[in-house]
Coordinates of C-alpha atoms in Angstrom, one line a residue:
X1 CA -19.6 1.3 71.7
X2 CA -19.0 3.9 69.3
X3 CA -15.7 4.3 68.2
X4 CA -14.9 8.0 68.9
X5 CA -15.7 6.6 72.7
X6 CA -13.4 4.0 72.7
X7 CA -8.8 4.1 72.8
X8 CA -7.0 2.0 71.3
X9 CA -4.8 -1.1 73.2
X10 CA -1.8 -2.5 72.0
X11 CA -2.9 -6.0 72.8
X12 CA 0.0 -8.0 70.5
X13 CA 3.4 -7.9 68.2
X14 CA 4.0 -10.1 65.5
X15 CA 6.9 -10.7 64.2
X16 CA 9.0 -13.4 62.6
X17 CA 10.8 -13.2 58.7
X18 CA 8.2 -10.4 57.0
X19 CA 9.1 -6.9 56.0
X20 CA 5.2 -5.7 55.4
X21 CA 4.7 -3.2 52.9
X22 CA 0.7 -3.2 53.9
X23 CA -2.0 -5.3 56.2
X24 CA -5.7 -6.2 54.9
X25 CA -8.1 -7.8 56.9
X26 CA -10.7 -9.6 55.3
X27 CA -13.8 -8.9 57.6
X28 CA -13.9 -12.4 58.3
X29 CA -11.1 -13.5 60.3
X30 CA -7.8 -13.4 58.3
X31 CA -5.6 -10.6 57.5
X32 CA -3.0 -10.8 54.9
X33 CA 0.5 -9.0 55.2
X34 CA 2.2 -8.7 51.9
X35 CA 6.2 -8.7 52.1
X36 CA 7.6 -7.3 48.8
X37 CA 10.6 -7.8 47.3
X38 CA 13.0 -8.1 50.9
X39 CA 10.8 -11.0 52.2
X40 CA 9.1 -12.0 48.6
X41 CA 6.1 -13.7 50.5
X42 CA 2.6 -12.8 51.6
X43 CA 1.5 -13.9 55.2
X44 CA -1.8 -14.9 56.5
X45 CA -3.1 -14.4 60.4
X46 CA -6.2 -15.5 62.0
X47 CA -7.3 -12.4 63.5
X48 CA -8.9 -13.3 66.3
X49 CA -5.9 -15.3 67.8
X50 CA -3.1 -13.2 66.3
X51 CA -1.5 -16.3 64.8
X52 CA 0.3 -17.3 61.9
X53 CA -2.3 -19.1 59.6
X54 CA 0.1 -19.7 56.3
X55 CA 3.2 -18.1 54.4
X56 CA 2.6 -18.2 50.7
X57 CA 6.0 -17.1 48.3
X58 CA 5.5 -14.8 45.5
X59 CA 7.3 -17.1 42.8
X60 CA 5.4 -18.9 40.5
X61 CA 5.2 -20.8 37.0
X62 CA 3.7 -18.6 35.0
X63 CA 3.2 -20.6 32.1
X64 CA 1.1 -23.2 34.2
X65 CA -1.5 -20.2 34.4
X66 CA -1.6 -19.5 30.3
X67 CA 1.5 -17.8 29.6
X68 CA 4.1 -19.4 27.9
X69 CA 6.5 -16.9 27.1
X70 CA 7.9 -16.9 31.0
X71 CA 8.7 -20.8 31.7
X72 CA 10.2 -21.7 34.8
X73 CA 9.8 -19.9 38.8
X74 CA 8.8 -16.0 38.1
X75 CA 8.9 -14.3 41.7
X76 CA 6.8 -11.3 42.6
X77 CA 7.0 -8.5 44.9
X78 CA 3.6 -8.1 46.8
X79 CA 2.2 -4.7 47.6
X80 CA -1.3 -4.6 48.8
X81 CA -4.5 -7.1 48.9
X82 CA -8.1 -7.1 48.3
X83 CA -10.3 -9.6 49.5
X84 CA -13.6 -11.2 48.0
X85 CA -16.9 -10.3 49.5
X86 CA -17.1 -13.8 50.7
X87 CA -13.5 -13.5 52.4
X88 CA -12.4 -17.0 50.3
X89 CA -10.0 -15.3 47.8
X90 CA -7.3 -12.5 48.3
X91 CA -5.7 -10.5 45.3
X92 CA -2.0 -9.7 45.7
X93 CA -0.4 -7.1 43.3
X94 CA 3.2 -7.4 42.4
X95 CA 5.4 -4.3 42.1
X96 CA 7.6 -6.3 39.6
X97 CA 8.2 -9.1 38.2
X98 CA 11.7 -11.0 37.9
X99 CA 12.6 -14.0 36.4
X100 CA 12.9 -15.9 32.6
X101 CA 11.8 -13.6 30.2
X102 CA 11.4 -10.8 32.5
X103 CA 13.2 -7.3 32.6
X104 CA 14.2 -6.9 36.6
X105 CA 13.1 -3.2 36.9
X106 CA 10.7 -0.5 38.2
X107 CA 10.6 2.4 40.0
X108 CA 8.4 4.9 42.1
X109 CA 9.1 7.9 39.6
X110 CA 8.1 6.6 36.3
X111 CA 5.4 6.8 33.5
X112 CA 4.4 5.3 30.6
X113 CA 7.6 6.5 28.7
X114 CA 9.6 4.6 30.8
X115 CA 8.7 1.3 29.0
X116 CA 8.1 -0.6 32.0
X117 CA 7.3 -4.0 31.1
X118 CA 3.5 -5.3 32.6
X119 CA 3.0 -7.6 36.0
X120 CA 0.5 -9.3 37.5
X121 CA -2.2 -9.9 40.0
X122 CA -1.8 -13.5 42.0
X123 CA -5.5 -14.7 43.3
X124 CA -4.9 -16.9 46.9
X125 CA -7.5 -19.0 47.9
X126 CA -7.9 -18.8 51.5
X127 CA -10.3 -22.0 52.1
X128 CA -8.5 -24.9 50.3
X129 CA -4.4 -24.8 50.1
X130 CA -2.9 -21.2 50.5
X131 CA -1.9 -21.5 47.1
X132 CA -1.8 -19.0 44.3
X133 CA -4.6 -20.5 42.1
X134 CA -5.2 -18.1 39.2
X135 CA -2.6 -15.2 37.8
X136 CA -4.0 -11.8 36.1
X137 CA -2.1 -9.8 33.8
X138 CA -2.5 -5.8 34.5
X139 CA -0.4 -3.0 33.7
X140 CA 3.2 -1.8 35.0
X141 CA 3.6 -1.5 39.1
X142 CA 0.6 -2.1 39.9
X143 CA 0.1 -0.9 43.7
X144 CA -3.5 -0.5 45.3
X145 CA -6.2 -2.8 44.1
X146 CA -9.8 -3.3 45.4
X147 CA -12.9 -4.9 44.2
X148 CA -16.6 -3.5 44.0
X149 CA -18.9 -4.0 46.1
X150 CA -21.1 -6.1 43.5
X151 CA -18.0 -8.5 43.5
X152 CA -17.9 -9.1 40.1
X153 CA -14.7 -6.5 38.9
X154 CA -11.7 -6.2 40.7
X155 CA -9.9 -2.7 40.1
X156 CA -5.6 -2.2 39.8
X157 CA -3.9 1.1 39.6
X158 CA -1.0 0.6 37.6
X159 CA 1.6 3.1 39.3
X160 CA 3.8 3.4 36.1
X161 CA 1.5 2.8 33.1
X162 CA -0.8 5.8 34.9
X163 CA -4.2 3.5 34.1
X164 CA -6.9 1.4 35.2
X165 CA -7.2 -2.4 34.9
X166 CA -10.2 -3.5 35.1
X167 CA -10.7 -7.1 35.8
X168 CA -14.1 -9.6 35.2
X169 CA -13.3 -11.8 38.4
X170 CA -15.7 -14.6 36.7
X171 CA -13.2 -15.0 33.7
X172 CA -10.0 -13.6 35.8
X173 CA -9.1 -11.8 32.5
X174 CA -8.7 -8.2 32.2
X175 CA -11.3 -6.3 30.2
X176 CA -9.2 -2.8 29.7
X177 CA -7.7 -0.5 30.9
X178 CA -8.5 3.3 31.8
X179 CA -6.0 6.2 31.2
X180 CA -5.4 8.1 34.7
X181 CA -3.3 11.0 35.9
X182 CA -0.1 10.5 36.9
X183 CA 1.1 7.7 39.2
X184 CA -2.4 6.7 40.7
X185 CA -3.1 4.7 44.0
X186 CA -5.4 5.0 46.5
X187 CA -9.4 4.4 45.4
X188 CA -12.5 3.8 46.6
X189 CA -15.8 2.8 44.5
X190 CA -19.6 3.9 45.0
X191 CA -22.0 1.3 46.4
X192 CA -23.3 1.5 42.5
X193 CA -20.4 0.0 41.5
X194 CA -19.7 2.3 38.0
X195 CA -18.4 5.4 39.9
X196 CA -14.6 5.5 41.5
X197 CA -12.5 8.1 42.9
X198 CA -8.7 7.6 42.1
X199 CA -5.7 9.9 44.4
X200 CA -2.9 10.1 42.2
X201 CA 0.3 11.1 44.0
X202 CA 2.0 12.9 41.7
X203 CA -0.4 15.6 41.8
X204 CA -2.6 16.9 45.2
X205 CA -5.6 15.7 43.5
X206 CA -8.2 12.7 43.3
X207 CA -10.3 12.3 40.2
X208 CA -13.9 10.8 40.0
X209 CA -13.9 7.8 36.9
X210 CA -16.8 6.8 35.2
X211 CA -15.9 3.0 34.9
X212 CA -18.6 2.1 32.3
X213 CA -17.5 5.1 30.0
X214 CA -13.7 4.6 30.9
X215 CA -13.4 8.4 31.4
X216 CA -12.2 10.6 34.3
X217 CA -12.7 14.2 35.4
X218 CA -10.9 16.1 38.1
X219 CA -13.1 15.9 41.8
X220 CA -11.4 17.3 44.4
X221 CA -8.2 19.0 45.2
X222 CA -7.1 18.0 48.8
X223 CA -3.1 18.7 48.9
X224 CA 0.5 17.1 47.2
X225 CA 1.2 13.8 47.2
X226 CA -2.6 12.4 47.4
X227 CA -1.8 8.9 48.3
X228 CA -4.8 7.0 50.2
X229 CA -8.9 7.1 50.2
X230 CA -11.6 6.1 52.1
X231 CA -14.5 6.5 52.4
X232 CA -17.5 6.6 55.1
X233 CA -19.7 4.0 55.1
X234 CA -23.2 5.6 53.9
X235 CA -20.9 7.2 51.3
X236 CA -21.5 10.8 51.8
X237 CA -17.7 11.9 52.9
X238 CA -14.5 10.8 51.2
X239 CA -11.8 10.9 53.4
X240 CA -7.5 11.6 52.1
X241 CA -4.4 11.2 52.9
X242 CA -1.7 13.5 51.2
X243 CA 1.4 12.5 52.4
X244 CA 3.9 15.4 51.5
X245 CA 1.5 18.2 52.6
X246 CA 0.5 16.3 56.2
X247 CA -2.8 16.2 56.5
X248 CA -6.0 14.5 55.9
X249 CA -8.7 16.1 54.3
X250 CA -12.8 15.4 54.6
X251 CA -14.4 15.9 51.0
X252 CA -17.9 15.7 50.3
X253 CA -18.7 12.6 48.2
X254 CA -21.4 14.9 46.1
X255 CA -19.7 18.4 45.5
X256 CA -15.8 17.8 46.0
X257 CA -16.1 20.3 48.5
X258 CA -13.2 20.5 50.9
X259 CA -14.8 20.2 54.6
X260 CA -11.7 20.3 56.9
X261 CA -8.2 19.3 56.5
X262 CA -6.5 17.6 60.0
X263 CA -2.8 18.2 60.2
X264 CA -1.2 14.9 60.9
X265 CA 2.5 13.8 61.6
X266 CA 5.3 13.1 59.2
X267 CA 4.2 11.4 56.1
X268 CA 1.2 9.8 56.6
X269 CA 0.7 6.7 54.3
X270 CA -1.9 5.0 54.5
X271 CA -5.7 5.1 56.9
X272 CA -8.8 2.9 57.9
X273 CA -12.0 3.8 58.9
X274 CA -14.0 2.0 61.6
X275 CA -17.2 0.3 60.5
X276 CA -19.5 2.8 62.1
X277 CA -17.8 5.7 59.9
X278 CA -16.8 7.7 63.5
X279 CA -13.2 7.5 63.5
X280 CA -9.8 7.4 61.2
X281 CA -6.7 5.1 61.9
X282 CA -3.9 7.3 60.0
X283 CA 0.0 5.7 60.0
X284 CA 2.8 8.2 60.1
X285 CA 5.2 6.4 58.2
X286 CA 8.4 8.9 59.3
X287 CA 6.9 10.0 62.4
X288 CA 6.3 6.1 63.8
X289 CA 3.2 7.2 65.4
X290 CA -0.3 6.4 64.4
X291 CA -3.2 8.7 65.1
X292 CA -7.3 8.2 65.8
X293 CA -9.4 10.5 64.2
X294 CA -12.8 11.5 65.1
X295 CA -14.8 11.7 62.0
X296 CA -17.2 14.2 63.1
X297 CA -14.9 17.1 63.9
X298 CA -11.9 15.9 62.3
X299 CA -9.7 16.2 65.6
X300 CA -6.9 14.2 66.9
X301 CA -8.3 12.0 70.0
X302 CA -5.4 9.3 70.0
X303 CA -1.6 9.1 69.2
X304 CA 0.0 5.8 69.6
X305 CA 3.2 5.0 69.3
X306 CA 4.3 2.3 66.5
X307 CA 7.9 0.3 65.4
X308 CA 10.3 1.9 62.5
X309 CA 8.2 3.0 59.5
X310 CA 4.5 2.1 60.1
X311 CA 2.6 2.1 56.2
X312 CA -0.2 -0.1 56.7
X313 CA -3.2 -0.2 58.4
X314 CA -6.3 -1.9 58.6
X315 CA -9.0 -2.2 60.6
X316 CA -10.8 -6.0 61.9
X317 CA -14.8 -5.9 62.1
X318 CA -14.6 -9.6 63.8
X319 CA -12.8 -8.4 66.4
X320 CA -12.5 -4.6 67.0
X321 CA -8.8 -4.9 66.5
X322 CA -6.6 -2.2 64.2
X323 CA -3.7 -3.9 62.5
X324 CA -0.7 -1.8 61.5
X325 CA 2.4 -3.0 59.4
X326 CA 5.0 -1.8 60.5
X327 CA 7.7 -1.7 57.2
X328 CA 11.1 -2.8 59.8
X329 CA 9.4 -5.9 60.1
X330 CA 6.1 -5.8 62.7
X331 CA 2.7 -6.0 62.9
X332 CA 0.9 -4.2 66.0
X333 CA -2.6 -5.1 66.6
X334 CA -4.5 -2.4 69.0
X335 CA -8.0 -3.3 70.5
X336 CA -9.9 -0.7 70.0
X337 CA -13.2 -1.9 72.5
X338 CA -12.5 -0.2 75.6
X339 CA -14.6 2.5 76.9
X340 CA -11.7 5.7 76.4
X341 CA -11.8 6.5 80.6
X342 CA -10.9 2.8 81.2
X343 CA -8.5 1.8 78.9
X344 CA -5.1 1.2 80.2
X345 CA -2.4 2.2 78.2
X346 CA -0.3 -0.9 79.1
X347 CA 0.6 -2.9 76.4
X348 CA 1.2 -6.7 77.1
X349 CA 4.4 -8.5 75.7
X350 CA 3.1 -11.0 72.9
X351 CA 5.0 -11.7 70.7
X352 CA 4.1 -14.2 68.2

């Protein structure tokens, strides 16, 4: 059924020791929570049973992965994930790094001036052991990270450094880096592959980056504090999230042409799209509500209470499920397959 027809179901709670700064589903039957720097682990779920599949900490040897200069445990701070097309491998950014060698600071307001000293991306292989299994150096903060559709690049906006990595997944090495406005996040790529479009919070802009050319050019301007993109599936509409001005705004993909903007509650963070492009999951991070979107009109069709400080969100193509990480320490997961007049608004106590 189409999923402006449909309401969403709180089906399950899952709790347990995780503070989840963001929830990724793979599109084949895990989702990964990462836990940051209160929990310091990332957690794996099979998503069609809700359970806990594995609990992977964020410390590591670094020198066992080809760099020397930090012996001993180095532990991370995991922000958000990006799967492989094949679902095997998930990449976990690190807002910093502590440990030998390292310099135990960041921030949210910072640039390059700050001197903020570079972390890294951990690869997790899903099929064997759970196990960090390859480390990638990027830039400083790095927060949202995806990879292309081709698979062969994985992309990391480094929060303070204000650039680009740009990863060649078959070496795991980074290639270079690409100079961005200020404090960039939220992106989305072109089937092509070579075309991205980058939100960078610190202004109420997104910018369209040529990823051969390593150049960028002002797109669209959509409101302050441009946080989160995505992007509907035949590509024509990009959809954003700017969190200070409240609202979500519908860009065309070709023109940077502002379509509608949908008032939303306080602060929203962070939004999915359902596979058949015809609604938005947005998370109101100070509001604890999350709201359904119909993509055709732009209008409000659902609001759905969440716990403390939802700021994840993703949606589950195996199951028809939306996943929201709640930051106080819970994941919701809301079916999202019943037919809008028969959906109950009960929600079952699971708690797993």
């Amino acid at each position: 059924m189409a999923s402006d027809l449909t309401t969403m179901v709180e089906t399950r709670t899952i709790g347990g020791a995780i503070t989840p700064k963001s929830v990724v589903t793979s599109g084949h039957g895990l989702a990964v929570a990462n836990n940051m720097m209160y929990s310091h682990s990332a957690t794996f779920y099979d998503t069609r049973t809700g359970t806990l599949a594995a609990t992977v900490a964020d410390d590591v040897d670094l020198s066992t992965f080809g760099f020397p200069e930090f012996p001993g445990r180095t532990k991370g701070a995991p922000v958000e994930a990006a799967w492989s097309p094949d679902g095997r491998y998930a990449y976990v950014s690190n807002y910093v790094m502590s440990g030998p060698n390292h310099r135990d600071s960041a921030q949210d307001f910072c640039g390059p001036e700050n001197g903020y000293v570079d972390s890294f991306v951990y690869r997790i292989d899903t099929q064997k052991s759970f196990a960090v299994d390859q480390v990638i150096r990027v830039g400083a903060v790095p927060k949202y990270l995806t990879v292309t559709p081709d698979g062969r690049t994985l992309l990391v906006n480094n929060w303070c450094s204000w650039t680009m990595s740009v990863i060649d997944l078959a070496t795991g090495r980074q290639v270079k880096q690409i100079p961005l406005p200020k404090n960039p996040r939220g992106m989305v790529v072109l089937p092509d592959s070579k075309t991205a479009y980058v939100a960078a919070f610190s202004t109420p802009n997104i910018y369209r980056v040529d990823l051969d050319a390593g150049t960028y050019t002002l797109f669209a301007h959509v409101g302050q504090a441009a946080r989160h993109i995505t992007m509907s599936p035949d590509a024509k509409f990009l959809y954003v999230v700017s969190s200070r001005a409240n609202h979500v705004t519908k860009v065309d993909r070709d023109t940077g042409v502002v379509l509608a903007t949908t008032p939303t509650e306080r602060e929203p963070r962070t939004m999915a799209i359902s596979p058949d492009g015809k609604a938005l999951y947005v998370v109101d991070h100070w509001a604890n509500v999350a709201q359904k979107i119909r993509t055709s009109d732009m209008r409000v069709i659902q609001t759905v209470k969440t716990f403390a400080n939802p700021i994840g969100v993703s949606y589950d193509s195996v199951t028809g499920t939306v996943w929201i990480a709640n930051y106080s320490g819970r994941i919701q997961v809301f079916d999202d397959t019943s037919p809008a007049a028969a959906a109950s608004s009960a929600a079952p106590d699971a708690t797993n």
